PDB file of C-alpha atoms in Angstrom:
ATOM      1  CA  MET A   1      -0.092   0.091  -0.021  1.00  0.00           C
ATOM      2  CA  ASN A   2       1.321   3.071  -0.719  1.00  0.00           C
ATOM      3  CA  PRO A   3       0.863   5.730   1.944  1.00  0.00           C
ATOM      4  CA  PHE A   4       0.960   8.842  -0.061  1.00  0.00           C
ATOM      5  CA  ALA A   5      -2.046   7.669  -1.962  1.00  0.00           C
ATOM      6  CA  LEU A   6      -4.022   7.809   1.148  1.00  0.00           C
ATOM      7  CA  LEU A   7      -4.134  11.847   0.252  1.00  0.00           C
ATOM      8  CA  ALA A   8      -5.833  11.305  -3.031  1.00  0.00           C
ATOM      9  CA  PRO A   9      -9.030  12.240  -1.288  1.00  0.00           C
ATOM     10  CA  VAL A  10      -7.914  15.678  -0.578  1.00  0.00           C
ATOM     11  CA  PHE A  11      -6.252  16.341  -3.712  1.00  0.00           C
ATOM     12  CA  LEU A  12      -9.523  14.957  -5.150  1.00  0.00           C
ATOM     13  CA  ALA A  13     -11.275  17.939  -3.192  1.00  0.00           C
ATOM     14  CA  PHE A  14      -8.433  20.552  -4.282  1.00  0.00           C
ATOM     15  CA  GLU A  15      -8.786  19.695  -8.017  1.00  0.00           C
ATOM     16  CA  LEU A  16     -12.559  19.997  -7.621  1.00  0.00           C
ATOM     17  CA  TRP A  17     -12.368  23.289  -5.877  1.00  0.00           C
ATOM     18  CA  GLN A  18      -9.783  24.376  -8.668  1.00  0.00           C
ATOM     19  CA  LEU A  19     -12.347  23.778 -11.310  1.00  0.00           C
ATOM     20  CA  VAL A  20     -14.883  25.744  -9.597  1.00  0.00           C
ATOM     21  CA  VAL A  21     -12.772  28.761  -9.106  1.00  0.00           C
ATOM     22  CA  SER A  22     -11.047  28.438 -12.809  1.00  0.00           C
ATOM     23  CA  GLU A  23     -14.952  28.642 -13.902  1.00  0.00           C
ATOM     24  CA  ARG A  24     -15.534  31.912 -11.884  1.00  0.00           C
ATOM     25  CA  PHE A  25     -12.297  33.553 -13.289  1.00  0.00           C
ATOM     26  CA  MET A  26     -12.224  32.441 -16.551  1.00  0.00           C
ATOM     27  CA  GLY A  27     -15.669  31.327 -17.322  1.00  0.00           C
ATOM     28  CA  ILE A  28     -18.017  32.288 -20.096  1.00  0.00           C
ATOM     29  CA  LYS A  29     -18.978  35.089 -18.319  1.00  0.00           C
ATOM     30  CA  GLN A  30     -15.562  36.453 -18.197  1.00  0.00           C
ATOM     31  CA  ILE A  31     -14.781  35.473 -22.047  1.00  0.00           C
ATOM     32  CA  ARG A  32     -17.974  37.493 -22.700  1.00  0.00           C
ATOM     33  CA  VAL A  33     -16.934  40.756 -21.432  1.00  0.00           C
ATOM     34  CA  ASN A  34     -13.416  40.218 -22.660  1.00  0.00           C
ATOM     35  CA  ALA A  35     -12.060  40.615 -19.177  1.00  0.00           C
ATOM     36  CA  ASP A  36      -8.425  39.209 -18.262  1.00  0.00           C
ATOM     37  CA  PRO A  37      -8.443  37.272 -14.938  1.00  0.00           C
ATOM     38  CA  ARG A  38      -5.284  38.488 -13.977  1.00  0.00           C
ATOM     39  CA  GLU A  39      -6.886  41.602 -13.553  1.00  0.00           C
ATOM     40  CA  LEU A  40      -9.616  40.706 -11.553  1.00  0.00           C
ATOM     41  CA  PRO A  41      -9.536  40.702  -7.824  1.00  0.00           C
ATOM     42  CA  MET A  42      -8.696  37.808  -5.869  1.00  0.00           C
ATOM     43  CA  ALA A  43      -8.541  37.845  -1.939  1.00  0.00           C
ATOM     44  CA  ASN A  44      -5.212  37.294  -0.955  1.00  0.00           C
ATOM     45  CA  TRP A  45      -6.150  34.181   1.387  1.00  0.00           C
ATOM     46  CA  MET A  46      -7.530  32.390  -1.925  1.00  0.00           C
ATOM     47  CA  ALA A  47      -4.272  33.330  -3.948  1.00  0.00           C
ATOM     48  CA  ALA A  48      -1.992  31.913  -1.305  1.00  0.00           C
ATOM     49  CA  THR A  49      -4.078  28.924  -0.775  1.00  0.00           C
ATOM     50  CA  TRP A  50      -4.282  28.122  -4.579  1.00  0.00           C
ATOM     51  CA  ALA A  51      -0.489  28.700  -5.284  1.00  0.00           C
ATOM     52  CA  GLY A  52       0.448  26.836  -2.087  1.00  0.00           C
ATOM     53  CA  GLY A  53      -2.141  23.994  -3.260  1.00  0.00           C
ATOM     54  CA  LEU A  54      -0.353  23.966  -6.632  1.00  0.00           C
ATOM     55  CA  LEU A  55       2.883  23.216  -5.095  1.00  0.00           C
ATOM     56  CA  ILE A  56       2.051  20.906  -2.560  1.00  0.00           C
ATOM     57  CA  TYR A  57      -0.109  18.944  -5.339  1.00  0.00           C
ATOM     58  CA  PHE A  58       3.126  18.764  -7.396  1.00  0.00           C
ATOM     59  CA  LEU A  59       5.335  17.492  -4.658  1.00  0.00           C
ATOM     60  CA  TRP A  60       2.612  14.885  -4.020  1.00  0.00           C
ATOM     61  CA  MET A  61       2.767  13.665  -7.771  1.00  0.00           C
ATOM     62  CA  THR A  62       6.249  13.278  -7.696  1.00  0.00           C
ATOM     63  CA  THR A  63       5.896  11.232  -4.329  1.00  0.00           C
ATOM     64  CA  LEU A  64       3.552   8.683  -6.160  1.00  0.00           C
ATOM     65  CA  LEU A  65       6.666   7.814  -8.436  1.00  0.00           C
ATOM     66  CA  LEU A  66       8.251   6.133  -5.354  1.00  0.00           C
ATOM     67  CA  HIS A  67       6.022   3.150  -4.846  1.00  0.00           C
ATOM     68  CA  PRO A  68       4.320   0.819  -7.575  1.00  0.00           C
ATOM     69  CA  VAL A  69       1.053   1.454  -6.497  1.00  0.00           C
ATOM     70  CA  GLY A  70       0.099   4.917  -8.087  1.00  0.00           C
ATOM     71  CA  ARG A  71       3.213   5.323  -9.995  1.00  0.00           C
ATOM     72  CA  ALA A  72       1.353   5.075 -13.341  1.00  0.00           C
ATOM     73  CA  GLN A  73      -1.412   7.599 -11.700  1.00  0.00           C
ATOM     74  CA  GLY A  74       1.658   9.797 -10.882  1.00  0.00           C
ATOM     75  CA  ILE A  75       3.170   9.392 -14.332  1.00  0.00           C
ATOM     76  CA  VAL A  76      -0.055  10.433 -16.110  1.00  0.00           C
ATOM     77  CA  LEU A  77      -0.755  13.273 -13.504  1.00  0.00           C
ATOM     78  CA  LEU A  78       2.593  15.027 -14.140  1.00  0.00           C
ATOM     79  CA  ILE A  79       2.548  14.446 -18.349  1.00  0.00           C
ATOM     80  CA  VAL A  80      -1.241  15.688 -18.168  1.00  0.00           C
ATOM     81  CA  THR A  81      -0.269  19.203 -15.763  1.00  0.00           C
ATOM     82  CA  GLY A  82       3.223  19.780 -17.913  1.00  0.00           C
ATOM     83  CA  LEU A  83       1.100  19.332 -20.945  1.00  0.00           C
ATOM     84  CA  GLY A  84      -1.530  21.660 -19.883  1.00  0.00           C
ATOM     85  CA  TYR A  85       0.456  24.030 -18.792  1.00  0.00           C
ATOM     86  CA  ALA A  86       2.910  24.476 -21.927  1.00  0.00           C
ATOM     87  CA  ILE A  87      -0.733  24.693 -23.780  1.00  0.00           C
ATOM     88  CA  ARG A  88      -2.372  27.032 -21.793  1.00  0.00           C
ATOM     89  CA  THR A  89       0.925  29.083 -21.975  1.00  0.00           C
ATOM     90  CA  THR A  90       0.482  29.359 -25.831  1.00  0.00           C
ATOM     91  CA  CYS A  91      -3.297  29.307 -26.477  1.00  0.00           C
ATOM     92  CA  GLY A  92      -5.421  32.514 -26.509  1.00  0.00           C
ATOM     93  CA  LEU A  93      -7.668  33.615 -23.351  1.00  0.00           C
ATOM     94  CA  GLN A  94     -10.756  32.037 -24.534  1.00  0.00           C
ATOM     95  CA  TRP A  95      -9.252  28.283 -24.750  1.00  0.00           C
ATOM     96  CA  VAL A  96      -7.555  28.378 -21.456  1.00  0.00           C
ATOM     97  CA  LEU A  97     -11.206  27.221 -19.642  1.00  0.00           C
ATOM     98  CA  VAL A  98     -11.214  24.666 -22.357  1.00  0.00           C
ATOM     99  CA  VAL A  99      -7.660  23.172 -21.896  1.00  0.00           C
ATOM    100  CA  LEU A 100      -8.165  23.466 -17.776  1.00  0.00           C
ATOM    101  CA  THR A 101     -11.556  21.561 -18.044  1.00  0.00           C
ATOM    102  CA  PHE A 102      -9.908  18.990 -20.205  1.00  0.00           C
ATOM    103  CA  GLU A 103      -6.667  18.869 -18.251  1.00  0.00           C
ATOM    104  CA  GLY A 104      -8.776  18.678 -14.558  1.00  0.00           C
ATOM    105  CA  SER A 105     -10.839  15.879 -16.084  1.00  0.00           C
ATOM    106  CA  ILE A 106      -8.205  13.552 -16.902  1.00  0.00           C
ATOM    107  CA  ARG A 107      -6.393  14.927 -13.244  1.00  0.00           C
ATOM    108  CA  VAL A 108      -9.698  13.519 -11.353  1.00  0.00           C
ATOM    109  CA  GLY A 109     -10.002  10.171 -13.351  1.00  0.00           C
ATOM    110  CA  MET A 110      -6.407   9.334 -12.566  1.00  0.00           C
ATOM    111  CA  LEU A 111      -7.152  10.299  -8.530  1.00  0.00           C
ATOM    112  CA  ILE A 112     -10.353   8.086  -8.829  1.00  0.00           C
ATOM    113  CA  SER A 113      -8.062   5.190 -10.286  1.00  0.00           C
ATOM    114  CA  LEU A 114      -5.611   6.228  -7.358  1.00  0.00           C
ATOM    115  CA  LEU A 115      -8.488   5.768  -4.922  1.00  0.00           C
ATOM    116  CA  GLY A 116      -9.579   2.553  -6.366  1.00  0.00           C
ATOM    117  CA  MET A 117      -6.285   1.002  -6.474  1.00  0.00           C
ATOM    118  CA  SER A 118      -5.655   1.901  -2.724  1.00  0.00           C
ATOM    119  CA  TRP A 119      -9.055   0.764  -1.936  1.00  0.00           C
ATOM    120  CA  ARG A 120      -8.411  -2.731  -3.491  1.00  0.00           C
ATOM    121  CA  ALA A 121      -5.022  -2.853  -1.711  1.00  0.00           C
ATOM    122  CA  LEU A 122      -5.980  -2.095   1.536  1.00  0.00           C
ATOM    123  CA  LEU A 123      -8.599  -4.803   1.076  1.00  0.00           C
ATOM    124  CA  ARG A 124      -5.973  -7.321   0.616  1.00  0.00           C
TER     125      ARG A 124
END
């Protein structure tokens, strides 16, 4: 059993929260009025939580590589995050939400897969 995999529910909640916040700051309403999300007000606590969460999330993904249970999910999570970041930096603002949603859905799927594998490993 991978002890780091036990944190998957925390990061699943973080991923879902991240998708909700992304929709708020880069959603259809913002695209319609052509607002730049970097210029929208964000509470300091939310910005700090988001940035810190992303750093901890990335570190957690790399720790998944240390154990066979969850290694495949860790690899996919890291690849999807890297590719998503590369695509988001090159695409237009109206496509960022699409990329984030697609990227988030893959990561949510990998986290659910990791939860399933961990659950099966616990039951053995």
